[in-house]
Amino acid sequence: MDSTILGGWIAAGLTLFMFSSLYKDNPFYRFGEHLYLGLSVGYIILKVIYANIIGGLYKPLFEDHQYMLLIPTILGLSLYTRFFPKIAWISRITFAFIVGYGSGLTIPRIIAGGIFQQIEKIITPLGKTGATWWEVFSGIVIIIGVASVLIYFFFSVEHKGIINKISRVGIYFVMIAFGASFGYTVMARMSLLIGRSYDLIEFATPKYYYATIVLLVLMVLILILYESMRKKEEGSEANA
Amino acid sequence: MHNMFKFFVLVTVILFVSSPIMAQDKPSLTPPEGFTALDTPNDIGNSISLLWQASANDKEGISYIIYASPLEDGPWLEQDRVLSTLGFKSDAPQYFGLSEENETWHFYEVTSIKKDPTDKNPLPITATTYFKLAISNGTDVIEFHSIVSAAPEGNWFDTSKLNVLIFVSIFSILILYFISLARKNPNLFIRHIPGLDAIEETIGRATEMGRPILYLNGLLDMSSLSTIASTSILGKVARKVANYDSQIMVPCYDPIVMSVCQEVVKEAYAEAGRPDAFKEDNIFFITNDQFAYAAAVDGIIMRHKPAANLFMGYYYAESLLIAETGVATGAMQIAGTDAITQLPFFITTCDYTLMGEELYAASAYLSREPLQLGSLKGQDYSKGFIILVLIIGTIASTAGSAFFINLFRTF
Amino acid sequence: MSGFLKKMSDLDKRVIFVLISLAVIIPLLYPLFIEINVNPEVKAVYDTIENLPNGSTVFLAMDFDPSSKPELYPMAEAVLRHCFRKNHKVIGMTFWVTGVGLGEKALTDIAKEYNKEYGTDYLYLGWKAGGYALVIQMGEEGIAAAFPVDHYGRETASMPILQKITHLKNIDYLVELAAGASIGTWYYYGKMKYKFKMGGGCTGVMAASWYNLLKIDWINGFMGGLRGAAEYEKLIDKKSKATRGMDAQSVSHMLIIAMIILGNIAYFANRAKGNK
Amino acid sequence: MDQFKKLAPLIVAFVMGVFFGLQYYIPHPFTDDLLTGMSKWFIVIGGIAMGLGIVSLFYSHIYKIKRRAPAWGFSFVMFIALFTMLGVGIYCANAEVITETGKQTIYGWLYQSFMVPLQSTMFSILAFYVASAAFRAFRAKTKEATLLLIAAIIVMFARVPMGEAIYAQIPTFQVGGMTIPPTIGNITGWIMKTINMAAQGGISLGICLGVIAMSLKIIFGIEKSYMGSTK
């Protein structure tokens, strides 16, 4: 049984375990969930040890003598003061360090990357040479859309009268846009399921000794057993 | 226009002068005026710009040769040959801005000194360097003896980002002005946000049913504004939960966000006068892997069946995985995210959805503090300002003026 | 009827899940071959291979691995079938170590179908570390220099297929099936210098960005996602995995639309009955 | 001392905010090195902070096992999986194993046989949830919901070959150089390029302003809730 066949059985099993949550929460899903949790945390610990600690701290600090890295080390360790209530406030300095960095970095970038680029895209000339009347109409529709959506989000104005009408136009734009992008992603999600189905069908072939079929039947039997046992238990508990 | 006039004058002169001496075939290549070298503006200080005026010799087949040398009279090393019809100041707006006049100046950026044109690894430019210019029509070369020099240095202000600085100041003044205004008259009108009004009722319902409230902060780290907004909403929500003497569960995706949430919820319980009711292990870390996190949160939702699920912060494809599981347990769900791609999925699965900006307004709205509410009014004025810019800008650019488009150019 | 409508409006989720599973699995097992119209960018790849004189050489770069197998593996099979039917010679290779077996499987399965002979009609170089350096070496010193041994460890210099086709500039067409950004490597270090024609295929999510590559003439055509593969299968008139995948997409989309409409009918019927 | 506890974080936030707010306009190498240096610092802080996360995870699962909470056995599964991945990663990271799809290390095989199926299956469950959410939520209860529903159906219909085939049956006629009704591809294209872009533009402009307002409030110490004060 070379490792590919074994790999096939494991993949088929885990796929069926996770799909079983569609039926309802059951021991197979819980097993898959906790297995996935353990593997992912193990993977993260490895990444943290090799990339963050050894690669990012130990080597540069001790081999390349970048002593500036002592500051982030202290900031990181100060988070552990949370276990000692009296000095837990020190960890707030690290929070402030991170939050302040994030806020400062964001302001110019979001104006240049967010606001300016949106404006630049929207105020392109409508009547470019050779633009059909349809393109001009679409350009106007875009401006009406952006303006009405912005007005919908006004906070300090009551949604009454003209403001209410414009906001209604705005929310219509939003709903059409969300309906369209919902419909647009259905194909991508379906192809994920198609990919899994390919694998399950392949693992059901004699080459893999009918892994999918065998595992599916086993799971259904065990679930039936598990359900009846639980009902008997609840039954005995009820009249105990 | 300027260029055309010069060309016209030149043509008539040549025709008038050259008719009797047509036999002479030596090219009359005049040295370009205004040959200067300067440190390239708006850069980190690793390049020098050479500028010289475009002139009549810019024709097919004519190219400029650039020489450089570390000493004033030192060995002149040929750096590059540039076609006279290419390389203008207008090609680099991030250095020289957008004025029309840039089209009449040649521009060549020197980032390193080559020993000869084929030198594979030239030395980056660091100290003062001297430059000379020559012109050739492929066969003979005429050197011009004006020597210029410059030294590269890091600039302290990037002028191409002036427009961003101006807008940052406008928005900041607008917002801070309205915050200070709110200090004077605190009763500001703020429209109702149904999703936030429903939080109080949702927590009440959860307490009656004796089931916990689940709160998620999204998948970004503590330096992202979506997560900061989410933790500040958690503070207000936890305060209400503490008043109802109910429990709030916060499964976390990032350890630093977990620590902040522990601090925030602990303070909320203390301020509600129930410091002992705070259970730190209700706020716990799961994993930093997107779908393992979704699987674990789904498990928690299916087993603990929380009565209320609050999804705040930034989400990716796992949003629907978690929210759809929540629907199956009959929970009341409120979502708030600035992840535009995930809003359609929250709208189809949650009772209330805070869209984009409402996530950032939530903490101010829930705190009812005049200072915080003032900033919302400042944002409204900024929005009005942007709508005006959009309308005027489109009209102006359709009418042909590129002023607005250039105003918002980013490099 | 109203009992059905009542049940319809708050249908148990699991019924929907069963219906979706059937809508996906049945077309995969028993294809419906629903008509699909072919886009010009896919036709361009087909025409290039079709118009090459018989016996030309096509270089197939299969730069993907199991994670994007559903979309790109059917493309490899379709292109290989087309090449072998035209008696073109095929050289296969990959930059992805985790997918080297997929390329080998596609090449050997389809070659068996057209009983082609290894070493004369087709060659599999497999995977080797080096990235763009390999492309430069194949261009400058020759394919045999870059890959002295093929995927199976057999010496390549003596193979008949590499007698006439020694360097990259001799190949007639390069087809790059990409799950990542390796198209850049093939362009900057390959096509730009050795001027061979290039086409390819990419995953659905990258398709939008590959239209620009068409405009700036990196490629003369490409297959976008599962749909592109299904269109190519239609062109070579050998409908297989991709077409079934697209059938599953069609059926599942129509099923969701039908359920939405039924749900609304039930909703309005109950509301009408409710306030009667 | 109490005053210092409150003020210190605010000062740190102010200094960091102002400095990195202005850094954008200063291309000078001094500020440039600081930006790259800062990303290295966050790798260190993130790495050290992960310890807190691991402690919290271990604590909650060990507590569950000690208390024999319902289904505590699964916490064992989690620990076994965790230490197996750790053990393989540290001790035999490059032991080879030959498989059908290529030479792989045990670590690579473990990832390929366990992590990839688990992740792609969780991801593919979205196909089921997209269907159930659509069935439940797309009800023409209000005008907005009706628009949501119609737009979704049009796009879903247009994206698949069967939809195109059915739509092609509708006779088209020419009016002033325009075919009426336009192809379904053009309709969805127009919805996505015009309506969708306008709505996304409006929402993202709003988000940008919200972010700027919140950043300013943090830098000037008006928004302090990340430090625990709920005012």
Coordinates of C-alpha atoms in Angstrom, one line a residue, chain B:
Chain B
M1 CA 2.4 76.4 -29.5
H2 CA 5.9 77.6 -28.5
N3 CA 7.5 74.7 -30.2
M4 CA 5.7 75.1 -33.5
F5 CA 6.6 78.7 -33.8
K6 CA 10.3 78.0 -33.3
F7 CA 10.2 75.2 -35.9
F8 CA 8.6 77.5 -38.4
V9 CA 11.2 80.2 -37.9
L10 CA 14.0 77.6 -38.2
V11 CA 12.7 76.1 -41.4
T12 CA 12.4 79.5 -43.2
V13 CA 16.0 80.4 -42.0
I14 CA 17.5 77.2 -43.2
L15 CA 15.7 77.4 -46.6
F16 CA 16.9 81.1 -47.0
V17 CA 20.5 80.4 -45.8
S18 CA 21.0 76.9 -47.2
S19 CA 19.9 77.6 -50.8
P20 CA 23.3 79.1 -51.9
I21 CA 25.4 76.7 -49.8
M22 CA 23.4 73.6 -50.4
A23 CA 26.6 71.7 -51.3
Q24 CA 27.9 71.8 -47.7
D25 CA 27.0 68.5 -46.0
K26 CA 28.5 68.9 -42.4
P27 CA 25.5 68.8 -39.9
S28 CA 25.1 72.2 -38.1
L29 CA 24.6 70.7 -34.5
T30 CA 24.4 73.5 -32.0
P31 CA 25.2 72.7 -28.3
P32 CA 21.9 72.5 -26.3
E33 CA 21.2 75.4 -23.9
G34 CA 20.5 74.9 -20.2
F35 CA 22.6 71.8 -19.7
T36 CA 22.3 71.2 -15.9
A37 CA 22.7 68.4 -13.4
L38 CA 20.8 68.2 -10.1
D39 CA 19.9 65.8 -7.4
T40 CA 16.7 64.0 -8.5
P41 CA 13.9 65.5 -6.4
N42 CA 11.4 63.5 -4.3
D43 CA 13.6 60.4 -4.0
I44 CA 15.6 58.5 -1.5
G45 CA 18.9 60.0 -2.7
N46 CA 20.3 57.5 -5.1
S47 CA 20.1 59.3 -8.5
I48 CA 21.0 62.5 -10.3
S49 CA 19.0 64.1 -13.1
L50 CA 20.5 65.6 -16.2
L51 CA 18.4 68.3 -18.0
W52 CA 19.0 70.1 -21.2
Q53 CA 16.7 72.0 -23.5
A54 CA 15.2 70.3 -26.5
S55 CA 16.5 72.0 -29.7
A56 CA 16.4 71.8 -33.5
N57 CA 18.9 69.0 -33.6
D58 CA 16.3 66.6 -32.2
K59 CA 15.7 64.7 -35.4
E60 CA 15.7 61.0 -36.4
G61 CA 19.2 59.4 -36.3
I62 CA 20.6 62.1 -33.9
S63 CA 21.4 60.9 -30.4
Y64 CA 23.0 62.4 -27.3
I65 CA 26.0 60.7 -25.6
I66 CA 26.4 61.2 -21.8
Y67 CA 29.8 61.1 -20.2
A68 CA 30.5 61.0 -16.5
S69 CA 33.5 61.1 -14.3
P70 CA 34.2 61.2 -10.5
L71 CA 36.7 64.1 -10.9
E72 CA 36.2 67.4 -12.7
D73 CA 38.8 66.8 -15.4
G74 CA 39.0 63.0 -14.7
P75 CA 38.6 60.2 -17.3
W76 CA 35.3 60.8 -19.1
L77 CA 33.5 57.4 -19.2
E78 CA 30.7 57.0 -21.8
Q79 CA 27.5 56.1 -19.9
D80 CA 24.8 55.9 -22.5
R81 CA 23.5 57.0 -25.9
V82 CA 20.0 58.4 -25.9
L83 CA 17.8 59.0 -29.0
S84 CA 17.2 62.8 -29.3
T85 CA 13.5 62.2 -29.9
L86 CA 13.0 60.4 -26.5
G87 CA 13.5 61.1 -22.8
F88 CA 11.6 64.3 -21.7
K89 CA 10.9 65.9 -18.3
S90 CA 7.2 65.2 -18.9
D91 CA 8.0 61.5 -18.7
A92 CA 8.7 61.8 -14.9
P93 CA 5.8 63.8 -13.4
Q94 CA 6.6 62.3 -10.0
Y95 CA 9.9 64.4 -10.1
F96 CA 9.0 67.4 -12.1
G97 CA 5.2 67.8 -11.9
L98 CA 2.8 68.2 -14.7
S99 CA 3.5 71.6 -16.3
E100 CA 3.4 71.7 -20.2
E101 CA 6.8 73.3 -20.2
N102 CA 8.3 69.9 -19.2
E103 CA 7.9 68.7 -22.8
T104 CA 10.6 71.1 -24.0
W105 CA 13.3 69.8 -21.7
H106 CA 15.3 66.5 -22.2
F107 CA 15.7 64.4 -19.0
Y108 CA 18.1 61.6 -18.2
E109 CA 18.3 59.8 -14.8
V110 CA 21.7 58.6 -13.7
T111 CA 21.5 56.0 -11.0
S112 CA 25.0 54.4 -11.4
I113 CA 28.4 55.0 -13.0
K114 CA 29.5 52.6 -15.6
K115 CA 33.1 52.0 -16.6
D116 CA 32.0 51.6 -20.2
P117 CA 28.5 51.3 -21.9
T118 CA 28.7 47.4 -21.6
D119 CA 29.6 47.4 -17.9
K120 CA 27.3 44.7 -16.3
N121 CA 27.6 45.8 -12.6
P122 CA 28.0 49.6 -12.4
L123 CA 28.7 51.3 -9.1
P124 CA 25.7 53.0 -7.5
I125 CA 26.1 56.8 -7.4
T126 CA 26.9 58.3 -4.0
A127 CA 29.3 61.2 -4.2
T128 CA 29.5 64.4 -6.4
T129 CA 29.9 63.4 -10.1
Y130 CA 30.7 65.5 -13.2
F131 CA 28.9 65.2 -16.5
K132 CA 29.5 66.2 -20.1
L133 CA 27.2 65.9 -23.1
A134 CA 28.0 65.1 -26.7
I135 CA 25.9 64.7 -29.8
S136 CA 26.3 62.4 -32.7
N137 CA 24.5 61.6 -35.9
G138 CA 25.8 58.0 -36.0
T139 CA 29.1 58.8 -37.7
D140 CA 30.8 61.8 -36.2
V141 CA 30.6 63.0 -32.6
I142 CA 30.7 66.6 -31.4
E143 CA 31.5 67.1 -27.8
F144 CA 30.2 70.1 -25.9
H145 CA 32.7 71.4 -23.3
S146 CA 30.2 72.7 -20.6
I147 CA 30.8 70.5 -17.5
V148 CA 28.2 70.3 -14.8
S149 CA 28.1 68.4 -11.5
A150 CA 25.7 67.3 -8.7
A151 CA 25.6 65.0 -5.6
P152 CA 22.6 62.7 -4.8
E153 CA 20.9 63.2 -1.5
G154 CA 17.7 62.0 0.2
N155 CA 15.0 64.6 0.0
W156 CA 13.0 65.6 3.1
F157 CA 9.7 66.3 1.3
D158 CA 8.2 64.6 -1.7
T159 CA 6.5 67.5 -3.6
S160 CA 4.5 65.0 -5.7
K161 CA 2.6 64.1 -2.6
L162 CA 1.6 67.7 -1.7
N163 CA -2.0 67.1 -2.9
V164 CA -2.3 64.2 -0.4
L165 CA -1.0 66.4 2.4
I166 CA -3.4 69.2 1.6
F167 CA -6.4 66.8 1.7
V168 CA -5.2 65.1 4.9
S169 CA -5.1 68.6 6.5
I170 CA -8.6 69.5 5.1
F171 CA -10.2 66.3 6.4
S172 CA -8.4 66.5 9.8
I173 CA -9.4 70.1 10.3
L174 CA -13.0 69.4 9.3
I175 CA -13.3 66.4 11.7
L176 CA -11.4 68.0 14.6
Y177 CA -13.4 71.2 14.2
F178 CA -16.7 69.3 14.5
I179 CA -15.4 67.4 17.5
S180 CA -14.6 70.6 19.3
L181 CA -18.0 72.0 18.1
A182 CA -19.7 69.0 19.8
R183 CA -17.9 69.9 23.0
K184 CA -20.0 73.2 23.1
N185 CA -23.5 71.9 22.1
P186 CA -23.6 68.2 22.8
N187 CA -27.1 67.5 21.4
L188 CA -26.2 66.5 17.8
F189 CA -28.7 64.8 15.6
I190 CA -27.5 61.4 14.5
R191 CA -29.8 59.2 12.4
H192 CA -30.7 55.8 13.7
I193 CA -28.6 52.8 12.8
P194 CA -31.0 49.8 13.2
G195 CA -28.2 47.3 13.6
L196 CA -26.8 49.1 16.6
D197 CA -30.1 49.8 18.2
A198 CA -30.9 46.1 18.0
I199 CA -27.8 45.2 20.1
E200 CA -29.4 46.1 23.4
E201 CA -32.5 44.0 22.6
T202 CA -30.4 41.1 21.3
I203 CA -28.4 40.9 24.6
G204 CA -31.6 41.1 26.6
R205 CA -33.1 38.2 24.6
A206 CA -29.9 36.1 25.0
T207 CA -30.0 36.7 28.8
E208 CA -33.6 35.5 29.0
M209 CA -32.7 32.3 27.1
G210 CA -29.7 31.8 29.3
R211 CA -27.4 31.4 26.3
P212 CA -24.1 33.2 25.7
I213 CA -23.3 35.9 23.2
L214 CA -20.7 35.1 20.6
Y215 CA -18.5 38.0 19.3
L216 CA -15.9 37.7 16.5
N217 CA -13.3 40.4 15.6
G218 CA -12.5 39.3 12.0
L219 CA -9.3 38.0 10.6
L220 CA -6.9 41.0 10.6
D221 CA -4.3 41.9 13.2
M222 CA -4.4 44.7 15.8
S223 CA -2.8 47.3 13.5
S224 CA -5.7 47.2 11.1
L225 CA -8.5 49.8 11.6
S226 CA -11.2 47.2 11.1
T227 CA -10.0 45.2 14.1
I228 CA -9.5 48.4 16.2
A229 CA -13.1 49.4 15.4
S230 CA -14.3 45.9 16.3
T231 CA -12.6 45.9 19.7
S232 CA -14.0 49.3 20.5
I233 CA -17.5 48.0 19.7
L234 CA -16.7 45.0 21.9
G235 CA -16.1 47.4 24.8
K236 CA -19.6 48.9 24.6
V237 CA -21.2 45.5 24.0
A238 CA -19.4 43.9 26.9
R239 CA -20.6 46.8 29.1
K240 CA -24.2 46.0 28.3
V241 CA -23.6 42.2 28.7
A242 CA -22.1 42.9 32.2
N243 CA -25.2 45.0 33.1
Y244 CA -27.4 42.0 32.1
D245 CA -25.1 39.7 34.1
S246 CA -24.8 37.5 31.0
Q247 CA -21.7 35.9 29.4
I248 CA -19.8 36.9 26.2
M249 CA -17.6 34.4 24.3
V250 CA -14.8 35.8 22.1
P251 CA -12.9 33.1 20.1
C252 CA -9.8 34.9 18.6
Y253 CA -7.8 34.5 15.5
D254 CA -4.8 36.6 16.7
P255 CA -3.1 36.5 20.1
I256 CA -2.6 40.3 20.4
V257 CA -6.2 40.9 19.5
M258 CA -7.1 38.3 22.2
S259 CA -5.1 40.2 24.8
V260 CA -6.7 43.5 23.9
C261 CA -10.2 41.9 24.1
Q262 CA -9.4 40.4 27.5
E263 CA -8.4 43.9 28.7
V264 CA -11.5 45.6 27.1
V265 CA -14.0 43.1 28.5
K266 CA -12.3 43.1 32.0
E267 CA -12.6 46.9 32.2
A268 CA -16.3 46.7 31.0
Y269 CA -17.2 44.3 33.8
A270 CA -15.3 46.5 36.3
E271 CA -17.1 49.6 35.2
A272 CA -20.5 47.8 35.3
G273 CA -19.6 47.1 39.0
R274 CA -19.2 43.3 38.5
P275 CA -15.5 42.8 38.3
D276 CA -15.8 39.2 39.7
A277 CA -18.3 38.1 37.0
F278 CA -15.6 38.5 34.4
K279 CA -14.3 35.1 33.2
E280 CA -11.0 35.6 31.3
D281 CA -11.2 32.2 29.6
N282 CA -14.3 33.2 27.8
I283 CA -11.9 35.1 25.5
F284 CA -9.6 32.5 24.1
F285 CA -7.3 31.8 21.1
I286 CA -8.2 29.2 18.5
T287 CA -5.8 29.3 15.5
N288 CA -4.3 31.7 13.0
D289 CA -5.5 29.5 10.0
Q290 CA -8.5 30.8 8.1
F291 CA -10.5 27.6 7.6
A292 CA -9.4 25.8 10.8
Y293 CA -10.7 28.9 12.6
A294 CA -14.0 28.7 10.6
A295 CA -14.4 25.0 11.4
A296 CA -13.7 25.6 15.1
V297 CA -16.1 28.6 15.4
D298 CA -18.8 26.5 13.6
G299 CA -18.2 23.8 16.2
I300 CA -18.7 26.3 19.0
I301 CA -21.9 27.7 17.4
M302 CA -23.4 24.2 16.9
R303 CA -22.5 23.1 20.4
H304 CA -23.0 26.2 22.6
K305 CA -25.9 27.5 20.4
P306 CA -25.3 31.2 21.4
A307 CA -28.5 33.2 21.2
A308 CA -26.7 36.2 19.6
N309 CA -23.8 36.2 17.1
L310 CA -21.9 39.5 16.5
F311 CA -19.5 39.5 13.5
M312 CA -17.4 42.7 13.5
G313 CA -14.2 43.5 11.7
Y314 CA -12.7 42.3 8.3
Y315 CA -13.7 38.9 6.8
Y316 CA -12.8 36.8 3.9
A317 CA -14.6 33.8 2.3
E318 CA -15.2 32.2 5.7
S319 CA -17.8 34.8 6.5
L320 CA -20.6 32.7 4.9
L321 CA -19.3 29.5 6.5
I322 CA -19.7 31.0 10.0
A323 CA -22.9 33.1 9.4
E324 CA -24.8 30.3 7.7
T325 CA -24.1 27.9 10.6
G326 CA -25.3 30.6 12.9
V327 CA -28.6 30.8 11.0
A328 CA -29.2 27.1 11.5
T329 CA -29.1 27.5 15.3
G330 CA -31.7 30.2 15.2
A331 CA -29.3 32.9 16.6
M332 CA -30.0 36.6 16.2
Q333 CA -27.0 37.8 14.0
I334 CA -25.6 41.3 13.6
A335 CA -22.6 41.8 11.3
G336 CA -20.5 44.9 10.7
T337 CA -17.7 44.8 8.1
D338 CA -15.8 46.9 5.7
A339 CA -15.0 43.9 3.5
I340 CA -17.2 44.9 0.6
T341 CA -16.8 41.5 -1.1
Q342 CA -18.4 39.8 2.0
L343 CA -21.2 42.2 2.5
P344 CA -23.6 40.3 0.1
F345 CA -23.1 37.1 2.2
F346 CA -23.8 38.9 5.6
I347 CA -26.8 40.6 4.1
T348 CA -28.3 37.2 3.1
T349 CA -27.6 35.6 6.5
C350 CA -27.7 38.3 9.2
D351 CA -30.7 40.1 10.8
Y352 CA -28.8 43.4 10.6
T353 CA -25.7 44.3 8.7
L354 CA -23.5 47.4 9.3
M355 CA -22.2 48.4 5.9
G356 CA -18.6 49.7 5.5
E357 CA -18.6 53.1 7.2
E358 CA -21.2 52.1 9.8
L359 CA -18.7 49.8 11.4
Y360 CA -16.5 52.8 12.1
A361 CA -19.4 54.9 13.3
A362 CA -20.6 52.2 15.6
S363 CA -18.3 52.9 18.6
A364 CA -19.1 56.6 18.5
Y365 CA -22.9 55.8 18.1
L366 CA -22.9 53.4 21.0
S367 CA -20.9 55.7 23.3
R368 CA -23.3 58.6 22.8
E369 CA -20.3 60.9 23.6
P370 CA -20.5 64.3 22.0
L371 CA -16.8 64.2 21.1
Q372 CA -17.2 61.0 19.3
L373 CA -20.5 62.0 17.6
G374 CA -18.8 65.2 16.4
S375 CA -16.5 63.3 14.2
L376 CA -19.5 61.7 12.4
K377 CA -20.7 65.2 11.4
G378 CA -17.2 66.0 10.2
Q379 CA -17.3 62.9 8.0
D380 CA -20.6 64.0 6.6
Y381 CA -19.2 67.3 5.5
S382 CA -16.2 65.5 4.0
K383 CA -18.6 63.3 2.0
G384 CA -20.5 66.4 0.8
F385 CA -17.1 67.9 -0.2
I386 CA -16.3 64.7 -2.2
I387 CA -19.7 64.7 -4.0
L388 CA -19.1 68.3 -5.1
V389 CA -15.6 67.4 -6.3
L390 CA -17.0 64.4 -8.3
I391 CA -19.7 66.5 -10.0
I392 CA -17.5 69.5 -10.8
G393 CA -14.6 67.3 -11.7
T394 CA -16.5 65.3 -14.2
I395 CA -18.0 68.4 -15.8
A396 CA -14.6 70.1 -16.0
S397 CA -12.8 67.1 -17.4
T398 CA -15.6 66.5 -19.9
A399 CA -15.2 70.1 -20.9
G400 CA -11.6 69.3 -21.6
S401 CA -9.6 70.8 -18.7
A402 CA -7.3 68.2 -17.0
F403 CA -7.0 70.3 -13.9
F404 CA -9.1 68.1 -11.7
I405 CA -7.6 64.8 -13.0
N406 CA -4.1 66.2 -12.4
L407 CA -5.1 67.4 -8.9
F408 CA -5.9 63.8 -7.9
R409 CA -2.9 62.1 -9.6
T410 CA -1.0 59.9 -7.2
F411 CA 2.5 58.5 -7.8

